[in-house]
Coordinates of C-alpha atoms in Angstrom, one line a residue:
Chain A
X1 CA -82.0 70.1 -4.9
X2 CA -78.5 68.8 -6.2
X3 CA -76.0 69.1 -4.0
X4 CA -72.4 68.7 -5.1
X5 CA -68.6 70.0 -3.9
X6 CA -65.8 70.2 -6.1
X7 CA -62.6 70.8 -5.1
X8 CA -60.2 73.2 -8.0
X9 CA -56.8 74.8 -6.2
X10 CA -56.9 78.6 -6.1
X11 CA -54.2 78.7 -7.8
X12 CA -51.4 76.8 -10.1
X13 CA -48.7 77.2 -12.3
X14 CA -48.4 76.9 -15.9
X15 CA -47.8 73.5 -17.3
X16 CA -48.4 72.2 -13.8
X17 CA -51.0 69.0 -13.6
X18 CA -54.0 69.8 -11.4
X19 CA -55.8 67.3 -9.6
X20 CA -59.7 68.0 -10.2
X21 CA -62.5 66.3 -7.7
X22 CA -66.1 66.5 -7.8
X23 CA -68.7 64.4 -5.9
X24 CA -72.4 65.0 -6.6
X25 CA -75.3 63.8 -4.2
X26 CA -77.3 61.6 -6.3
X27 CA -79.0 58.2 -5.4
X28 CA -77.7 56.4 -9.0
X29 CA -80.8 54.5 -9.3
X30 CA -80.2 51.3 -10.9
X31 CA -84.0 50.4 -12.6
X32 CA -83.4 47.1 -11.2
X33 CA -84.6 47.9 -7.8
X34 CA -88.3 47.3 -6.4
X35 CA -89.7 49.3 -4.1
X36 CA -92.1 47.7 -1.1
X37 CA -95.0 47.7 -3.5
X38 CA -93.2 45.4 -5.5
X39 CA -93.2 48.2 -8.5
X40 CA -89.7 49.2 -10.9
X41 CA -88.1 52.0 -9.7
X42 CA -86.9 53.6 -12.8
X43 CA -83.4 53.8 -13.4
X44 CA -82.5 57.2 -13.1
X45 CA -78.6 58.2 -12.9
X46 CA -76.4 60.7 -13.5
X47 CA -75.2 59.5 -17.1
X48 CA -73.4 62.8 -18.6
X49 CA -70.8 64.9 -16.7
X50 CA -68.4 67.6 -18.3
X51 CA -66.0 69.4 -17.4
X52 CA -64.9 72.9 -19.5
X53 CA -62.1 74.8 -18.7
X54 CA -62.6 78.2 -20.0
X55 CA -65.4 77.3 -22.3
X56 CA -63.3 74.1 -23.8
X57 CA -64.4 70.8 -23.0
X58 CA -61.7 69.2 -21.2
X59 CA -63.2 66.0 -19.7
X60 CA -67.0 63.9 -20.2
X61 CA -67.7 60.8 -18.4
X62 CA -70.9 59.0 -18.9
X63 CA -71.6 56.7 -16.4
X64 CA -74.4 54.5 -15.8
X65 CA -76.4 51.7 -13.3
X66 CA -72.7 50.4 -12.3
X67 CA -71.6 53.4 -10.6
X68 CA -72.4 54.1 -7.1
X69 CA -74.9 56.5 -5.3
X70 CA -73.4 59.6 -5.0
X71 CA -70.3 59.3 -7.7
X72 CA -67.2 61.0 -6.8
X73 CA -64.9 61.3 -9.9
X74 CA -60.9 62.6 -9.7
X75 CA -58.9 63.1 -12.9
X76 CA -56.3 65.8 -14.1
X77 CA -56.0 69.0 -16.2
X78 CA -53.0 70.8 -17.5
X79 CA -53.0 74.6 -16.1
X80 CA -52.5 76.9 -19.6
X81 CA -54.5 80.1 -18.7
X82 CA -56.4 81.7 -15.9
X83 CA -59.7 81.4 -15.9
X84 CA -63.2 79.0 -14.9
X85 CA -63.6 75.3 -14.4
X86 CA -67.0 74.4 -14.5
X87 CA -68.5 71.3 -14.0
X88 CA -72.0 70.1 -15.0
X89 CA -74.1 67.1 -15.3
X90 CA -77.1 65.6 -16.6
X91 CA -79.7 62.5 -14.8
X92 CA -81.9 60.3 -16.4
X93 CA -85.0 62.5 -15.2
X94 CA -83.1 65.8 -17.3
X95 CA -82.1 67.2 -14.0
X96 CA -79.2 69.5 -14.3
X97 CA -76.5 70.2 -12.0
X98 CA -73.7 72.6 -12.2
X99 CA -70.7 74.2 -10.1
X100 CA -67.7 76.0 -10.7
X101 CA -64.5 77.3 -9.4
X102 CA -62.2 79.7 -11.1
X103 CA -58.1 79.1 -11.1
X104 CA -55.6 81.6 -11.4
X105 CA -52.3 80.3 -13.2
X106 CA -48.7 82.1 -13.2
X107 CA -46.1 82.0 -15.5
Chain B
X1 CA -61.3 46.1 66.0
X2 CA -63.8 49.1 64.7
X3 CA -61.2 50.4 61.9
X4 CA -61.1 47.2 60.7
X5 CA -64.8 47.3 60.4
X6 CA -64.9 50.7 58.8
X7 CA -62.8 49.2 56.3
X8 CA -64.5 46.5 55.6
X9 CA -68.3 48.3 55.2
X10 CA -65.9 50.8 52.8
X11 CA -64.7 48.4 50.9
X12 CA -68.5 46.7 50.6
X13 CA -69.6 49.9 50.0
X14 CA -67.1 50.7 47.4
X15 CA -68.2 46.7 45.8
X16 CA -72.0 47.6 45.5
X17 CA -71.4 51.0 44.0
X18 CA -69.2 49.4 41.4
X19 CA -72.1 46.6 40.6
X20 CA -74.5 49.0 39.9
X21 CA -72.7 50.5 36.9
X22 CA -73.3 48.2 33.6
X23 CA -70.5 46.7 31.9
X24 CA -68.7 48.5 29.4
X25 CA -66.1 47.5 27.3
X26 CA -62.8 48.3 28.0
X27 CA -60.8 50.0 26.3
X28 CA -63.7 51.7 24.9
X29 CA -62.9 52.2 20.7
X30 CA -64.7 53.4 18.2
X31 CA -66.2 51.4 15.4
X32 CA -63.9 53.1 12.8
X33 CA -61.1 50.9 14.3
X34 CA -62.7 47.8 13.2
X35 CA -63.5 48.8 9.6
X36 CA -61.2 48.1 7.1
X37 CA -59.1 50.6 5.5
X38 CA -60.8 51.3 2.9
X39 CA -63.5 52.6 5.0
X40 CA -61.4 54.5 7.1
X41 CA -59.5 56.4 4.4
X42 CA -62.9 57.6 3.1
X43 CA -63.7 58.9 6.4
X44 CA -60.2 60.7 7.0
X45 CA -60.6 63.1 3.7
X46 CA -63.3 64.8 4.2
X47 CA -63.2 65.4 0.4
X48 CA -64.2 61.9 0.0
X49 CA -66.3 61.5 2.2
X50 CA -69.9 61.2 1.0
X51 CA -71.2 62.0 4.3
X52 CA -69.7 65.4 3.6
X53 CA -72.7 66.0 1.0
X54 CA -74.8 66.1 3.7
X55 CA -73.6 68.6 5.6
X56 CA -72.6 71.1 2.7
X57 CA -76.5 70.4 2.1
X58 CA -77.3 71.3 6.1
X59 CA -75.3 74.4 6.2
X60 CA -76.9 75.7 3.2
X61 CA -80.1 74.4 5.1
X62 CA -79.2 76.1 8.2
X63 CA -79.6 79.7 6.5
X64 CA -82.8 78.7 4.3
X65 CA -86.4 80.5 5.9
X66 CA -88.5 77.9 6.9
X67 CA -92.0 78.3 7.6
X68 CA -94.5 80.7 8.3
X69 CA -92.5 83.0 10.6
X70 CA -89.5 83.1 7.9
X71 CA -86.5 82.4 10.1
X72 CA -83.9 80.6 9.4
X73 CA -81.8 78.5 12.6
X74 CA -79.4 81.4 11.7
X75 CA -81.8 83.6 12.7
X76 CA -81.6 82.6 16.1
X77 CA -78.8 80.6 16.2
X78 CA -76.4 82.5 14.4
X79 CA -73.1 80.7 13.2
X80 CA -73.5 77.1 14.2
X81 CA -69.7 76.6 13.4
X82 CA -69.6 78.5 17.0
X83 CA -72.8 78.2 18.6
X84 CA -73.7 75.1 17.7
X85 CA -70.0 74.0 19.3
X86 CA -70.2 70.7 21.6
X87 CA -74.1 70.6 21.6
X88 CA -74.5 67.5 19.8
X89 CA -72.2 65.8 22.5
X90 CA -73.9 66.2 25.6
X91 CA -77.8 65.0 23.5
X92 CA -80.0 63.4 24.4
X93 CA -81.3 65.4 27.3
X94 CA -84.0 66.0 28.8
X95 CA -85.7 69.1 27.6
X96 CA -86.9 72.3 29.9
X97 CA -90.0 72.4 28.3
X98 CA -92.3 69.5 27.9
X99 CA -89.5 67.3 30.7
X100 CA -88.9 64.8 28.0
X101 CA -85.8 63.1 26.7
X102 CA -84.8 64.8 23.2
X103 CA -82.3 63.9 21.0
X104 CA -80.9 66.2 17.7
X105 CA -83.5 65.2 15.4
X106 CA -86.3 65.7 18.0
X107 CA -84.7 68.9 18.9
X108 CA -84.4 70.5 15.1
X109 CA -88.3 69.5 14.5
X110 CA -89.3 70.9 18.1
X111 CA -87.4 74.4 16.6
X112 CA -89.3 73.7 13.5
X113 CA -92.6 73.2 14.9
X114 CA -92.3 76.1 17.5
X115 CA -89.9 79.0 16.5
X116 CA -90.3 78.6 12.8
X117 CA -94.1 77.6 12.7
X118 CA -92.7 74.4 9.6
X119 CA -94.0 70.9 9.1
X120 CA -91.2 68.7 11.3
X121 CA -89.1 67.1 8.9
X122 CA -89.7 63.6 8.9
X123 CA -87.1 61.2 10.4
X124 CA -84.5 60.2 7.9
X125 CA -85.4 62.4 5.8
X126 CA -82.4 64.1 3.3
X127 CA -83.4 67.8 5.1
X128 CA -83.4 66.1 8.7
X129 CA -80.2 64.0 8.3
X130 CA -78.5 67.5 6.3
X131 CA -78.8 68.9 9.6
X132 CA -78.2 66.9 12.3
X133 CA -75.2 66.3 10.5
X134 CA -74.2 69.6 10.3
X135 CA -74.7 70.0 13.9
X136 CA -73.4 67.3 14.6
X137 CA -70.2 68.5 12.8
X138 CA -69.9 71.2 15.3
X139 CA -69.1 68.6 17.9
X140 CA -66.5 66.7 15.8
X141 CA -63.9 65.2 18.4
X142 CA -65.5 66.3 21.2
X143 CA -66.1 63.5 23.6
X144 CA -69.2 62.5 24.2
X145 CA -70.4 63.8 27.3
X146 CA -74.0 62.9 28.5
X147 CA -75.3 63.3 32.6
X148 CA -77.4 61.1 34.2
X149 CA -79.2 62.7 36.8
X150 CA -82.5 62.4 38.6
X151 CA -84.7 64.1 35.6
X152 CA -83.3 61.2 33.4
X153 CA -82.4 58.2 35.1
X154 CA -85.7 56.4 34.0
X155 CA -85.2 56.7 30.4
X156 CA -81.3 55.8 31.2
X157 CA -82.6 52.2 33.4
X158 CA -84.9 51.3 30.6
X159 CA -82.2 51.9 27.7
X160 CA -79.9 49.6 30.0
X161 CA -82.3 47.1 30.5
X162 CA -83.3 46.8 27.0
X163 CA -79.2 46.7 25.9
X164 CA -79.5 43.5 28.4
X165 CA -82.6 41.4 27.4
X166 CA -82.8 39.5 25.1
X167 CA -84.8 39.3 22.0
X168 CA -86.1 38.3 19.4
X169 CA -86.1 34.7 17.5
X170 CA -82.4 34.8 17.7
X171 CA -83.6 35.4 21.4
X172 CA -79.8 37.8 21.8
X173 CA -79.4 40.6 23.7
X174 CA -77.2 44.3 22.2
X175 CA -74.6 43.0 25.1
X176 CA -74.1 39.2 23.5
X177 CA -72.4 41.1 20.7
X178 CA -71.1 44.1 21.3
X179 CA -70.0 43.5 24.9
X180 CA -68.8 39.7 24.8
X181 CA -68.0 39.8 21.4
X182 CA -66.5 42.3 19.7
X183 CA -63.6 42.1 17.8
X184 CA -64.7 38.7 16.0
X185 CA -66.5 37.9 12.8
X186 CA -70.2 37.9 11.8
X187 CA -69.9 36.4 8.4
X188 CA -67.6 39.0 7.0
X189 CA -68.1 41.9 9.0
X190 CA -65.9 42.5 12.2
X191 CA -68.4 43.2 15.2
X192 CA -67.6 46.7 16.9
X193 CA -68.4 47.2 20.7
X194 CA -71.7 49.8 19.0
X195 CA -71.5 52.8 19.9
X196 CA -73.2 55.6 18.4
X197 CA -70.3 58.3 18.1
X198 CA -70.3 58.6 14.2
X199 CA -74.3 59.0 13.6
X200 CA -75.4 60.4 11.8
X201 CA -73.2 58.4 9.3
X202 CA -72.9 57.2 5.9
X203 CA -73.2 53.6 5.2
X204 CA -72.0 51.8 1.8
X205 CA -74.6 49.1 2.8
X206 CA -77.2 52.0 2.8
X207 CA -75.4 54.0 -0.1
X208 CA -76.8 57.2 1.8
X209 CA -76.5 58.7 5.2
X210 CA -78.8 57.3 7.9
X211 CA -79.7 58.0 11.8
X212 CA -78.8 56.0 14.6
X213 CA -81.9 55.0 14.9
X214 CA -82.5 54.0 11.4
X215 CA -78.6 51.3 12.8
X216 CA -80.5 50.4 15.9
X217 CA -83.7 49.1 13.7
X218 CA -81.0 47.4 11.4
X219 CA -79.8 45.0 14.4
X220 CA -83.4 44.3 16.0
X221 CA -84.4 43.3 12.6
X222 CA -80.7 41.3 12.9
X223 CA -81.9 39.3 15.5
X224 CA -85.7 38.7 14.0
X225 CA -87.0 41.4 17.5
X226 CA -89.7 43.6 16.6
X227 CA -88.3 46.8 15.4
X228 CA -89.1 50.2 17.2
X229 CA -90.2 53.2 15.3
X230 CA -87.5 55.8 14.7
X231 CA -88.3 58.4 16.9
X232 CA -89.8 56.2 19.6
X233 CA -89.9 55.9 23.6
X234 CA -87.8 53.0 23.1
X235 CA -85.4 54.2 20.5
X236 CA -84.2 57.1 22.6
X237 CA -84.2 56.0 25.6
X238 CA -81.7 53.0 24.1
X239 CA -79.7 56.1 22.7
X240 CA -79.3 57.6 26.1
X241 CA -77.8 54.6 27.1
X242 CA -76.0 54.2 24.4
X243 CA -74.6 57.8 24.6
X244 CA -73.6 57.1 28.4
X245 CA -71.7 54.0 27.6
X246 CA -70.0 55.6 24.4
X247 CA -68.5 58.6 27.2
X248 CA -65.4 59.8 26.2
X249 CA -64.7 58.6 23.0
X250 CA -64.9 61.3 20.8
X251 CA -67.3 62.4 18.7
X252 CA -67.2 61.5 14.6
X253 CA -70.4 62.9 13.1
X254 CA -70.7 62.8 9.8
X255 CA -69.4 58.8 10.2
X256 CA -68.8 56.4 7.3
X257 CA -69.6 53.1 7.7
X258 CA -69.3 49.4 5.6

């Protein structure tokens, strides 16, 4: 079960920059870990995450085995229309994740 | 001539009653004020805060069916942002039932066992540390707030005695550090006076959220000491103690830690 929060404000004003967070729970295994049996534990992190506002991409990351367990990400939009953020994400095992928040803008 | 002797058995009195209470530390203060700001900031936003994963996980938890029976805790429970209010301060106690010491996470498995006829989740599990967190949310800034009476003053002498032996290959005692010593440096890390007001908490050595139990094995392995089970005799009656010492400093469930 992926667990994640993201934080969009209600609302906003046109023009206006809006701060987006997200932070997914994910353990962002690195493949260079061993577990007590002395065996690989595969790599498996979250290496794709979009965000779409209103069904245009707007932001990608892709991260990989640098990036800490459970990777919290903050970055910007400009508000143009009311609408849906959403967010969603991809691991090494093809696990998906996904969330959004709608966002009403004003003139 | 016999005032004066009333006095003086008072004040001997007065002596002996003050020796029988351990040491604490005082002031008493929380870990969080020896961690660096970095630390600190994470905890403050609870946006940030990875802990806060974990409870968004146990409130979701909290309303799942479980079991054969098919109840949720909301089932009984109801809203735990009310009922569940202040609970996770006064644990362990000693519980009605079976008249032994219980602390959160024995207390969610003994509602899983019973009243929702589920597997117990095991101990530091995601699912068991989801909601012990979330419970333990409830009880944010509260002070802790634990009783030692008659049913639990056995559990309470054995936690003291084993925060004041020592052992181990390092052959140290819980009270060589966080009693005589807190406030200076173990290689880089400041040492805290340990108390267990944040736990569960999340730990960037851990990257993920651990019990208090899971930190109490961490220093007996610390000072080469056999480590306890989670879950064990030994581990909650330690926590007991630990809760007594830690009274009045307030709650932080969900902690973050370095």
């Amino acid at each position: 079960m992926t667990v994640a929060r993201i934080l969009v404000p209600p609302t906003a004003k046109r023009g206006e920059l809006v701060e987006l967070r997200i932070a997914i729970q994910h353990p962002m295994e690195t493949g260079f870990r061993m577990d007590n049996n002395g065996k690989v534990i595969p790599k498996n992190t979250v290496h794709t995450l979009l965000c779409r506002y209103n069904g245009s991409e707007v932001f990608r990351a892709e991260m990989g085995s640098g990036i800490a367990a459970n990777p919290y990400l903050q970055f910007y939009i400009i508000a143009q229309d009311s609408g849906n953020i959403e967010f969603s994400w991809v691991d090494d095992r093809g696990e998906k994740g996904a969330a959004s928040s709608p966002i009403t803008v004003t003139a | 001539m016999m005032r004066r002797f009333q006095l003086l058995l008072l004040t001997l009195a007065s002596i002996s009653a003050f020796a029988a209470q351990p040491f604490r530390p005082d002031p008493l203060k929380s870990g969080l004020e020896f961690s660096g700001a970095e630390v600190r900031a994470l905890y403050q936003d609870d946006f940030s805060s990875p802990a806060m994963l974990w409870t968004t996980r146990g409130e979701k938890l909290w309303n799942e069916p479980a079991g054969t029976s098919q109840k949720s805790c909301a089932s009984c429970h109801q809203d735990a942002r009310t009922r569940m209010k202040g609970v996770s301060a006064k644990y362990p106690k000693v519980d009605r039932g079976t008249a032994q010491l219980t602390n959160i996470e024995g207390r969610v498995n003994q509602c899983r066992t019973q009243n929702q006829q589920a597997e117990p989740l095991r101990y530091d599990s995601d699912e068991l540390l989801a909601l012990t967190a979330y419970v333990g949310l409830q009880s944010r800034g509260q002070a802790v707030n634990v009783t030692i009476d008659a049913q639990n003053r056995r559990n309470f002498e054995r936690g003291r005695d084993m925060f004041f032996t020592r052992m181990g290959q390092m052959n140290l005692a819980c009270t060589h550090c966080h009693d005589r010593n807190f406030g200076r440096k173990l290689l880089n890390d400041t040492v805290s006076q340990g108390h267990s007001n944040p736990y569960p908490a999340y730990r960037l050595e851990w990257q993920t959220m651990g019990s208090l139990h899971r930190r109490l094995r961490a220093c007996f392995f610390g000072v080469r000491a056999e480590m306890p089970a989670s879950g064990s005799q030994d581990l909650l009656d330690l926590e007991l103690f630990l809760a007594w010492r830690a009274q009045g400093l307030k709650v932080e469930t969900p902690g973050v830690r370095k």
